[in-house]
């Protein structure tokens, strides 16, 4: 165990959606309850906060059963077939234990509960006038997040099954959108760029290097796809769950990690974001521009599946050139990097302020202010935001967007 997880060999930002939240806000490593005001732009002091909407991705989780099985398969392969005497391989064979079991299947780990509990406590520091005892009830969220709020506000948590929620949900899971499921989720051709990259020269190079390190002949593309994926998962999960710089990470060098990261980003891009228009449109039930302010605080815990489409609707993190199977090299400085955008416990905060000149709106992703594309003011007038996104507010009729016309 390294005393400082930041000394990890691989830059943990390469872990994409399996990255930990502390990576994007490094000051949290020293103090998990710290808030950093220099990352946030506020309106004038004549304004006061009147509303907060929070959309959070789930915290750190165990791998899904499908990925656990790949990890086990790769571990067995290393033990059985890897003849190389690399230090990391000896360490895996002699000391590392395959401790992931099928029943863990995607469950939240303790660290994941902590992620939300701590976020809730930081939000109380950010918004002391909004997150008050009176407002705590209007929070539909995970138990850990609520416990964090209760703890921060020093009130007793109501038993989960009697808690009652008053907040309007306005986002749905993409799977509820029939058109999305048919055209993207269940459609192999929708991800042809991902497939192309997985079979392309950069990935092939990573496979060959891996074959050399393991001293296992490079023959079967499918087998090596599994090996790379499983090896990268093992490295990422050991770090996310246990803060271990595990020997698995030493099977990848930095370029390998960048290639693996790109493969993951491509998948997010084509499945959840700009790749297909339906990806973002699939999640909106209603964006009711007036209804949204009827409660002081609304919280939704979602997934990368909701957060990424939502950011996409807002035109955020949109590169000029789409991510494709052939442009890894020129996308080195892309802004679409899922490790920065949607790590575990990623959160989008929308704050409304009452100011003498009217209502203003601030947006923060992962506790940092964002300027909405097309608007210059970091805390614009709410009217200007509505104008900017008028097409979205008017044209988003989920019934029409998601329904498949069978005739
Ligand atoms: C807050 O963020 C700024 C900008 O990233 C950084 O320079 C500073 O060190 C952070 N503050 C603390 C207390 O870590
Ligand atoms: C609260 O969350 C639960 C579980 O996600 C959901 O079933 C329910 O509809 C939500 N209720 C409201 C009012 O948002
Ligand atoms: C699958 O995706 C391809 C590429 O986006 C598209 O042309 C095709 O119409 C989709 N198939 C279905 C059944 O929606």
mmCIF file with all atom_site columns, C-alpha atoms in Angstrom, residues 23 52-53 77 91 103 129 149 152 163 213 230 263 267 292 301 308 314 317 331 333-334 338 340 367 370 398 401 407:
data_model
loop_
_atom_site.group_PDB
_atom_site.id
_atom_site.type_symbol
_atom_site.label_atom_id
_atom_site.label_alt_id
_atom_site.label_comp_id
_atom_site.label_asym_id
_atom_site.label_entity_id
_atom_site.label_seq_id
_atom_site.pdbx_PDB_ins_code
_atom_site.Cartn_x
_atom_site.Cartn_y
_atom_site.Cartn_z
_atom_site.occupancy
_atom_site.B_iso_or_equiv
_atom_site.pdbx_formal_charge
_atom_site.auth_seq_id
_atom_site.auth_comp_id
_atom_site.auth_asym_id
_atom_site.auth_atom_id
_atom_site.pdbx_PDB_model_num
ATOM 1  C CA . UNK A 1 23  ? -8.901  12.799  -8.773  1.00 0.00 ? 23  UNK A CA 1
ATOM 2  C CA . UNK A 1 52  ? -30.562 24.227  -5.621  1.00 0.00 ? 52  UNK A CA 1
ATOM 3  C CA . UNK A 1 53  ? -30.920 21.236  -7.902  1.00 0.00 ? 53  UNK A CA 1
ATOM 4  C CA . UNK A 1 77  ? -4.776  -17.095 -17.162 1.00 0.00 ? 77  UNK A CA 1
ATOM 5  C CA . UNK A 1 91  ? 3.547   -10.565 -7.010  1.00 0.00 ? 91  UNK A CA 1
ATOM 6  C CA . UNK A 1 103 ? -22.465 -11.677 -5.583  1.00 0.00 ? 103 UNK A CA 1
ATOM 7  C CA . UNK A 1 129 ? -29.024 28.822  3.820   1.00 0.00 ? 129 UNK A CA 1
ATOM 8  C CA . UNK A 1 149 ? -27.249 15.478  5.232   1.00 0.00 ? 149 UNK A CA 1
ATOM 9  C CA . UNK A 1 152 ? -24.342 17.529  8.826   1.00 0.00 ? 152 UNK A CA 1
ATOM 10 C CA . UNK A 1 163 ? -39.334 9.068   4.594   1.00 0.00 ? 163 UNK A CA 1
ATOM 11 C CA . UNK A 1 213 ? 4.892   -8.701  -20.858 1.00 0.00 ? 213 UNK A CA 1
ATOM 12 C CA . UNK A 1 230 ? -9.931  -7.194  -17.383 1.00 0.00 ? 230 UNK A CA 1
ATOM 13 C CA . UNK A 1 263 ? -11.690 3.294   -25.866 1.00 0.00 ? 263 UNK A CA 1
ATOM 14 C CA . UNK A 1 267 ? -18.047 4.190   -25.777 1.00 0.00 ? 267 UNK A CA 1
ATOM 15 C CA . UNK A 1 292 ? -38.204 23.603  -11.193 1.00 0.00 ? 292 UNK A CA 1
ATOM 16 C CA . UNK A 1 301 ? -29.162 10.314  -7.650  1.00 0.00 ? 301 UNK A CA 1
ATOM 17 C CA . UNK A 1 308 ? -23.727 12.481  -19.371 1.00 0.00 ? 308 UNK A CA 1
ATOM 18 C CA . UNK A 1 314 ? -26.523 21.525  -22.409 1.00 0.00 ? 314 UNK A CA 1
ATOM 19 C CA . UNK A 1 317 ? -17.718 19.232  -23.176 1.00 0.00 ? 317 UNK A CA 1
ATOM 20 C CA . UNK A 1 331 ? -7.868  13.953  -29.854 1.00 0.00 ? 331 UNK A CA 1
ATOM 21 C CA . UNK A 1 333 ? -6.337  17.372  -25.897 1.00 0.00 ? 333 UNK A CA 1
ATOM 22 C CA . UNK A 1 334 ? -10.047 16.637  -26.222 1.00 0.00 ? 334 UNK A CA 1
ATOM 23 C CA . UNK A 1 338 ? -15.128 10.885  -18.813 1.00 0.00 ? 338 UNK A CA 1
ATOM 24 C CA . UNK A 1 340 ? -12.927 14.435  -15.507 1.00 0.00 ? 340 UNK A CA 1
ATOM 25 C CA . UNK A 1 367 ? -18.051 21.570  -7.356  1.00 0.00 ? 367 UNK A CA 1
ATOM 26 C CA . UNK A 1 370 ? -18.988 26.155  -15.498 1.00 0.00 ? 370 UNK A CA 1
ATOM 27 C CA . UNK A 1 398 ? -40.363 12.817  -24.857 1.00 0.00 ? 398 UNK A CA 1
ATOM 28 C CA . UNK A 1 401 ? -38.902 11.696  -29.388 1.00 0.00 ? 401 UNK A CA 1
ATOM 29 C CA . UNK A 1 407 ? -46.612 1.564   -39.034 1.00 0.00 ? 407 UNK A CA 1
#
